[in-house]
Amino acid sequence: MTALTLKNVNKSFGKVQVLHDINLEVEDGEFVVFIGPSGCGKSTLLRVISGLEDATSGEITIGGDVVNSVPPAKRGIAMVFQSYALYPHLTVKANMALGLKQERRPKDEIEARVAEAARMLSLGDYLDRRPSELSGGQRQRVAIGRAVVRQPKLFLFDEPLSNLDAALRMNTRIEIARLHRTLDASMVYVTHDQTEAMTLADKIVVLRDGRVEQVGSPMELYNNPANQFVAGFLGAPSMNFLPAELVGGSPGTKIGIRPEHMRLGADGPIKAVVSHVENLGGDTNVLAELSDGTQVTVRLFGQHQIAPDQATTIVYDEADSFLFDRDGHRIRNDAPVVASV
């Protein structure tokens, strides 16, 4: 059984349509990530799934049941928000148990579920503390624990790591991945952070302007993007795009080349001038300007002594490049392609 099915889901606020014919299936036990730029509709879509917003049209099925007219509390979901939404006057244990008490679960069942969630999330030593006595990462784990004890059909995460610093984001991301493996639960996760999407997802849904651009596994989307938007959105640093033309054909196409597939060489076909260098220790990002003013990034492994204003040339393998038309659609063509810079 699929955990979640969306059929032609639309959402409008007045005359403004923000979701356009969303069709999607989330399988049992699957971790699905919604990603896209700010304003693309990913959080709105999550709120429609949860019932916090009504779909203007279309059908939402959770665990085999159509839930369009079902209130959020009855949909068999549990949500984790960007804000921890913990009650400051309650202990960790009481915060995690509150939803079960409201459902009038037996006391021994509540105790057992809270204890198990605390064990999974390493919160056993903090059950008697209040949220003000916890770090940001610990508070988010409490919020996750509160969702876990509900044993929902579907977990919904709305940018849960956005308030954490880089180290805590990484640690909590690992906790969420481990939790998913342990519970084998169905999860839908909203983020603008492609690292979270690439490392957590079984399946990524890329959204733009309220429409689904592409759905697939992280590596499918990275290695085989459907269009220029997806190609440029996934990957850090993002893909470079150069004006190009098909040999024997007309100009107006673009070559997309990921920074890690470019190299600096003495006899490369593309002339450039180094504009900035980011020395990251394990990697070096070289930002360069081409003769037509196009800015590109070359990602080099290891440490390199490269100075700004240094003239250089860029080499790439055509097999590692992607071709797009002037509207950003992917072109699959066996004809030779050359950069026109």
Short mmCIF file of C-alpha atoms in Angstrom, two decimals:
data_model
loop_
_atom_site.label_atom_id
_atom_site.label_comp_id
_atom_site.label_asym_id
_atom_site.label_seq_id
_atom_site.Cartn_x
_atom_site.Cartn_y
_atom_site.Cartn_z
CA MET A 1 0.00 0.00 0.00
CA THR A 2 1.21 3.49 -0.77
CA ALA A 3 1.59 5.75 2.25
CA LEU A 4 0.53 8.87 0.35
CA THR A 5 -1.03 9.53 -3.03
CA LEU A 6 -1.69 12.95 -4.54
CA LYS A 7 -3.90 13.16 -7.62
CA ASN A 8 -4.17 16.45 -9.52
CA VAL A 9 -3.83 18.51 -6.33
CA ASN A 10 -4.27 22.24 -6.81
CA LYS A 11 -4.20 25.05 -4.28
CA SER A 12 -5.21 28.67 -4.74
CA PHE A 13 -5.32 31.60 -2.39
CA GLY A 14 -8.03 33.76 -3.89
CA LYS A 15 -7.11 34.29 -7.54
CA VAL A 16 -3.48 33.24 -7.00
CA GLN A 17 -2.79 29.59 -7.80
CA VAL A 18 0.22 28.30 -5.88
CA LEU A 19 0.04 24.54 -6.61
CA HIS A 20 -0.62 23.19 -10.09
CA ASP A 21 -1.81 19.61 -10.70
CA ILE A 22 0.51 17.84 -8.27
CA ASN A 23 0.64 14.07 -8.83
CA LEU A 24 2.83 11.97 -6.55
CA GLU A 25 3.06 8.63 -4.78
CA VAL A 26 5.01 7.97 -1.58
CA GLU A 27 5.54 4.27 -0.98
CA ASP A 28 5.43 2.61 2.43
CA GLY A 29 8.73 3.19 4.21
CA GLU A 30 9.94 5.74 1.65
CA PHE A 31 11.73 8.97 2.55
CA VAL A 32 10.62 11.68 0.11
CA VAL A 33 12.07 15.19 0.10
CA PHE A 34 10.38 18.27 -1.39
CA ILE A 35 12.98 20.79 -2.49
CA GLY A 36 12.96 24.02 -4.43
CA PRO A 37 13.65 27.74 -4.09
CA SER A 38 11.78 30.00 -1.71
CA GLY A 39 8.19 30.47 -2.82
CA CYS A 40 8.05 27.30 -4.92
CA GLY A 41 5.13 25.87 -2.92
CA LYS A 42 6.87 23.08 -1.01
CA SER A 43 5.67 24.11 2.46
CA THR A 44 2.19 24.85 1.13
CA LEU A 45 2.07 21.36 -0.35
CA LEU A 46 3.06 19.87 3.01
CA ARG A 47 0.35 21.89 4.75
CA VAL A 48 -2.21 20.64 2.24
CA ILE A 49 -1.14 17.04 2.91
CA SER A 50 -1.43 17.63 6.65
CA GLY A 51 -4.83 19.29 6.42
CA LEU A 52 -3.64 22.62 7.78
CA GLU A 53 -4.65 23.99 4.36
CA ASP A 54 -7.49 22.67 2.21
CA ALA A 55 -6.76 21.58 -1.34
CA THR A 56 -8.69 23.67 -3.86
CA SER A 57 -9.13 20.54 -5.97
CA GLY A 58 -7.65 17.08 -6.34
CA GLU A 59 -7.48 14.05 -4.09
CA ILE A 60 -5.22 13.25 -1.13
CA THR A 61 -4.96 9.64 0.08
CA ILE A 62 -3.06 8.61 3.22
CA GLY A 63 -2.73 4.93 4.03
CA GLY A 64 -5.39 4.07 1.48
CA ASP A 65 -7.97 6.52 2.83
CA VAL A 66 -9.08 9.69 1.07
CA VAL A 67 -8.53 12.45 3.65
CA ASN A 68 -9.56 15.68 1.89
CA SER A 69 -12.37 16.28 4.39
CA VAL A 70 -10.59 14.69 7.38
CA PRO A 71 -9.20 17.10 10.04
CA PRO A 72 -5.43 17.04 10.68
CA ALA A 73 -5.70 15.20 14.00
CA LYS A 74 -7.52 12.32 12.31
CA ARG A 75 -5.24 11.87 9.29
CA GLY A 76 -2.74 9.57 10.98
CA ILE A 77 0.14 12.00 10.55
CA ALA A 78 2.71 13.59 12.84
CA MET A 79 4.45 16.86 12.00
CA VAL A 80 7.82 18.31 12.99
CA PHE A 81 8.16 22.03 12.35
CA GLN A 82 11.04 24.47 11.93
CA SER A 83 10.03 25.95 15.28
CA TYR A 84 10.19 23.30 17.98
CA ALA A 85 6.69 24.18 19.29
CA LEU A 86 7.43 22.76 22.74
CA TYR A 87 5.51 23.77 25.84
CA PRO A 88 8.06 25.63 28.01
CA HIS A 89 6.38 24.77 31.32
CA LEU A 90 6.36 21.00 30.62
CA THR A 91 9.25 18.59 30.97
CA VAL A 92 10.69 16.72 28.02
CA LYS A 93 8.75 13.65 29.07
CA ALA A 94 5.49 15.58 29.39
CA ASN A 95 5.98 17.28 26.02
CA MET A 96 6.52 13.93 24.32
CA ALA A 97 3.56 12.32 26.09
CA LEU A 98 1.04 15.14 25.62
CA GLY A 99 -0.44 13.96 22.33
CA LEU A 100 -0.93 10.45 23.66
CA LYS A 101 -2.64 11.78 26.78
CA GLN A 102 -4.99 13.80 24.61
CA GLU A 103 -5.81 10.57 22.77
CA ARG A 104 -6.55 9.00 26.19
CA ARG A 105 -4.01 6.24 25.74
CA PRO A 106 -3.39 3.93 28.75
CA LYS A 107 -0.71 5.18 31.12
CA ASP A 108 1.52 2.13 30.72
CA GLU A 109 1.36 2.46 26.91
CA ILE A 110 2.36 6.13 27.13
CA GLU A 111 5.27 5.29 29.44
CA ALA A 112 6.49 2.56 27.08
CA ARG A 113 6.25 4.69 23.94
CA VAL A 114 8.01 7.68 25.51
CA ALA A 115 10.77 5.47 26.90
CA GLU A 116 11.35 3.85 23.50
CA ALA A 117 11.42 7.18 21.67
CA ALA A 118 13.80 8.60 24.27
CA ARG A 119 16.09 5.60 23.79
CA MET A 120 16.12 5.97 19.99
CA LEU A 121 16.86 9.69 20.21
CA SER A 122 19.32 9.56 23.15
CA LEU A 123 17.03 11.67 25.32
CA GLY A 124 16.90 9.37 28.35
CA ASP A 125 19.02 11.70 30.51
CA TYR A 126 16.87 14.75 29.70
CA LEU A 127 13.32 13.55 30.38
CA ASP A 128 12.94 15.62 33.55
CA ARG A 129 14.35 18.82 32.05
CA ARG A 130 12.38 21.67 30.56
CA PRO A 131 13.00 23.02 27.02
CA SER A 132 14.89 26.07 28.32
CA GLU A 133 17.51 23.71 29.77
CA LEU A 134 18.23 22.08 26.41
CA SER A 135 20.32 22.99 23.38
CA GLY A 136 18.69 23.68 20.03
CA GLY A 137 19.57 20.24 18.75
CA GLN A 138 18.16 18.57 21.86
CA ARG A 139 14.91 20.54 21.55
CA GLN A 140 14.52 19.45 17.96
CA ARG A 141 15.07 15.83 19.00
CA VAL A 142 12.30 16.26 21.57
CA ALA A 143 10.02 17.58 18.82
CA ILE A 144 10.91 14.56 16.70
CA GLY A 145 10.33 12.28 19.70
CA ARG A 146 6.88 13.78 20.20
CA ALA A 147 6.10 12.75 16.62
CA VAL A 148 7.62 9.28 17.01
CA VAL A 149 5.46 8.31 20.00
CA ARG A 150 2.34 8.93 17.92
CA GLN A 151 3.32 5.99 15.64
CA PRO A 152 1.75 7.78 12.65
CA LYS A 153 1.06 6.48 9.16
CA LEU A 154 3.12 9.36 7.81
CA PHE A 155 5.76 11.72 9.23
CA LEU A 156 5.84 15.27 7.87
CA PHE A 157 8.93 17.45 8.41
CA ASP A 158 8.82 21.17 7.55
CA GLU A 159 12.42 22.48 7.38
CA PRO A 160 13.18 21.04 10.84
CA LEU A 161 16.89 21.87 10.82
CA SER A 162 16.79 25.48 9.65
CA ASN A 163 17.28 26.94 13.15
CA LEU A 164 20.37 24.85 13.92
CA ASP A 165 24.00 25.72 13.27
CA ALA A 166 26.02 23.71 10.75
CA ALA A 167 27.39 21.10 13.17
CA LEU A 168 24.01 20.50 14.80
CA ARG A 169 22.33 20.29 11.39
CA MET A 170 24.69 17.52 10.39
CA ASN A 171 24.26 15.63 13.65
CA THR A 172 20.47 15.92 13.62
CA ARG A 173 20.36 14.97 9.94
CA ILE A 174 22.20 11.77 10.80
CA GLU A 175 19.74 11.17 13.66
CA ILE A 176 16.78 11.54 11.29
CA ALA A 177 18.34 9.15 8.75
CA ARG A 178 19.01 6.59 11.49
CA LEU A 179 15.48 7.01 12.82
CA HIS A 180 14.07 6.37 9.35
CA ARG A 181 16.05 3.15 9.05
CA THR A 182 14.99 2.04 12.53
CA LEU A 183 11.29 2.78 12.12
CA ASP A 184 11.07 1.95 8.39
CA ALA A 185 8.53 4.77 8.41
CA SER A 186 7.08 6.83 5.55
CA MET A 187 8.43 10.37 5.70
CA VAL A 188 7.90 13.54 3.68
CA TYR A 189 10.49 16.22 4.33
CA VAL A 190 10.57 19.84 3.13
CA THR A 191 13.88 21.67 2.80
CA HIS A 192 15.66 24.31 0.73
CA ASP A 193 19.00 22.66 1.57
CA GLN A 194 20.17 20.36 -1.20
CA THR A 195 22.64 18.61 1.12
CA GLU A 196 19.72 17.46 3.27
CA ALA A 197 17.84 16.37 0.16
CA MET A 198 20.74 14.46 -1.36
CA THR A 199 21.76 12.69 1.86
CA LEU A 200 18.33 11.86 3.31
CA ALA A 201 16.02 11.12 0.39
CA ASP A 202 15.05 7.89 -1.26
CA LYS A 203 13.19 10.13 -3.70
CA ILE A 204 13.44 13.87 -4.38
CA VAL A 205 10.60 16.01 -5.71
CA VAL A 206 11.94 19.23 -7.28
CA LEU A 207 9.37 22.03 -7.28
CA ARG A 208 9.33 25.37 -9.08
CA ASP A 209 6.47 27.87 -9.12
CA GLY A 210 4.08 25.31 -7.67
CA ARG A 211 4.83 22.66 -10.30
CA VAL A 212 6.78 19.42 -10.14
CA GLU A 213 9.87 19.72 -12.34
CA GLN A 214 11.26 16.22 -11.77
CA VAL A 215 10.94 13.25 -9.42
CA GLY A 216 13.63 10.64 -8.87
CA SER A 217 16.37 9.33 -6.64
CA PRO A 218 19.14 11.79 -5.68
CA MET A 219 21.62 10.26 -8.12
CA GLU A 220 19.05 10.03 -10.91
CA LEU A 221 18.38 13.75 -10.64
CA TYR A 222 22.07 14.61 -10.28
CA ASN A 223 23.23 12.48 -13.20
CA ASN A 224 20.21 12.83 -15.47
CA PRO A 225 18.43 16.16 -14.87
CA ALA A 226 15.34 16.75 -16.98
CA ASN A 227 16.04 20.44 -17.57
CA GLN A 228 18.37 23.31 -16.84
CA PHE A 229 16.54 24.30 -13.65
CA VAL A 230 16.99 20.88 -12.02
CA ALA A 231 20.58 20.65 -13.27
CA GLY A 232 21.46 24.02 -11.76
CA PHE A 233 19.55 23.55 -8.53
CA LEU A 234 21.17 20.27 -7.43
CA GLY A 235 24.89 20.33 -6.85
CA ALA A 236 27.23 22.54 -4.84
CA PRO A 237 28.78 24.56 -6.31
CA SER A 238 26.01 24.70 -8.89
CA MET A 239 26.40 23.65 -12.52
CA ASN A 240 28.08 26.04 -14.94
CA PHE A 241 26.22 27.04 -18.10
CA LEU A 242 28.12 28.18 -21.19
CA PRO A 243 26.78 29.43 -24.54
CA ALA A 244 27.30 26.73 -27.16
CA GLU A 245 26.30 25.50 -30.59
CA LEU A 246 25.92 22.16 -32.31
CA VAL A 247 28.62 21.54 -34.87
CA GLY A 248 26.96 22.13 -38.24
CA GLY A 249 23.90 23.49 -36.46
CA SER A 250 22.64 26.80 -35.16
CA PRO A 251 23.73 28.60 -31.99
CA GLY A 252 21.36 29.26 -29.10
CA THR A 253 22.03 26.14 -27.04
CA LYS A 254 23.81 25.91 -23.70
CA ILE A 255 26.34 23.45 -22.30
CA GLY A 256 26.02 22.56 -18.63
CA ILE A 257 29.18 21.36 -16.89
CA ARG A 258 29.49 20.63 -13.20
CA PRO A 259 32.43 22.36 -11.45
CA GLU A 260 34.03 19.02 -10.54
CA HIS A 261 34.14 18.07 -14.24
CA MET A 262 36.19 21.13 -15.21
CA ARG A 263 39.95 21.36 -15.01
CA LEU A 264 42.50 24.15 -15.42
CA GLY A 265 45.06 23.50 -18.12
CA ALA A 266 47.66 25.27 -20.20
CA ASP A 267 46.06 24.32 -23.53
CA GLY A 268 42.36 24.21 -22.76
CA PRO A 269 39.78 25.38 -25.32
CA ILE A 270 38.20 28.02 -23.07
CA LYS A 271 40.17 31.10 -22.04
CA ALA A 272 39.44 32.59 -18.64
CA VAL A 273 40.78 34.89 -15.94
CA VAL A 274 40.65 33.86 -12.28
CA SER A 275 38.43 36.26 -10.32
CA HIS A 276 38.36 34.60 -6.89
CA VAL A 277 39.71 31.52 -5.11
CA GLU A 278 38.05 29.68 -2.22
CA ASN A 279 40.57 27.53 -0.37
CA LEU A 280 38.52 24.97 1.57
CA GLY A 281 41.36 22.67 2.61
CA GLY A 282 40.18 19.45 1.01
CA ASP A 283 38.92 21.28 -2.08
CA THR A 284 39.64 24.49 -3.95
CA ASN A 285 36.91 26.40 -5.76
CA VAL A 286 38.22 28.63 -8.52
CA LEU A 287 35.84 31.30 -9.81
CA ALA A 288 36.78 32.48 -13.29
CA GLU A 289 35.44 34.90 -15.90
CA LEU A 290 35.28 33.89 -19.54
CA SER A 291 35.89 36.20 -22.49
CA ASP A 292 32.16 36.97 -22.86
CA GLY A 293 31.78 37.78 -19.16
CA THR A 294 30.28 34.40 -18.18
CA GLN A 295 31.23 33.41 -14.62
CA VAL A 296 32.15 29.77 -13.99
CA THR A 297 33.32 27.76 -11.00
CA VAL A 298 35.96 25.04 -11.23
CA ARG A 299 36.17 22.64 -8.30
CA LEU A 300 39.61 21.14 -7.80
CA PHE A 301 40.46 18.36 -5.39
CA GLY A 302 43.06 19.26 -2.78
CA GLN A 303 45.03 22.48 -2.29
CA HIS A 304 46.27 24.64 -5.15
CA GLN A 305 48.29 27.84 -5.39
CA ILE A 306 46.17 29.96 -7.70
CA ALA A 307 45.98 33.74 -7.56
CA PRO A 308 43.20 36.13 -8.65
CA ASP A 309 43.75 37.84 -12.02
CA GLN A 310 45.73 34.85 -13.23
CA ALA A 311 45.08 33.96 -16.88
CA THR A 312 44.19 30.32 -17.46
CA THR A 313 42.27 27.99 -19.72
CA ILE A 314 39.55 25.49 -18.87
CA VAL A 315 39.31 21.89 -20.00
CA TYR A 316 36.29 19.60 -19.80
CA ASP A 317 35.25 16.24 -21.20
CA GLU A 318 32.27 16.41 -23.53
CA ALA A 319 30.98 13.13 -22.05
CA ASP A 320 30.48 14.94 -18.74
CA SER A 321 28.48 17.80 -20.23
CA PHE A 322 24.73 18.39 -20.62
CA LEU A 323 23.04 20.21 -23.48
CA PHE A 324 20.03 22.53 -23.10
CA ASP A 325 18.05 24.59 -25.57
CA ARG A 326 17.38 28.32 -25.19
CA ASP A 327 14.27 27.55 -23.07
CA GLY A 328 16.20 25.31 -20.67
CA HIS A 329 14.87 21.98 -21.95
CA ARG A 330 17.35 19.10 -21.99
CA ILE A 331 18.55 18.14 -25.46
CA ARG A 332 19.69 14.61 -26.08
CA ASN A 333 21.86 14.77 -29.18
CA ASP A 334 24.82 12.75 -30.37
CA ALA A 335 26.18 15.54 -32.58
CA PRO A 336 29.36 17.28 -31.39
CA VAL A 337 28.89 20.38 -29.29
CA VAL A 338 31.38 23.21 -28.79
CA ALA A 339 31.32 26.10 -26.35
CA SER A 340 31.13 29.41 -28.20
CA VAL A 341 33.34 31.39 -25.81
#
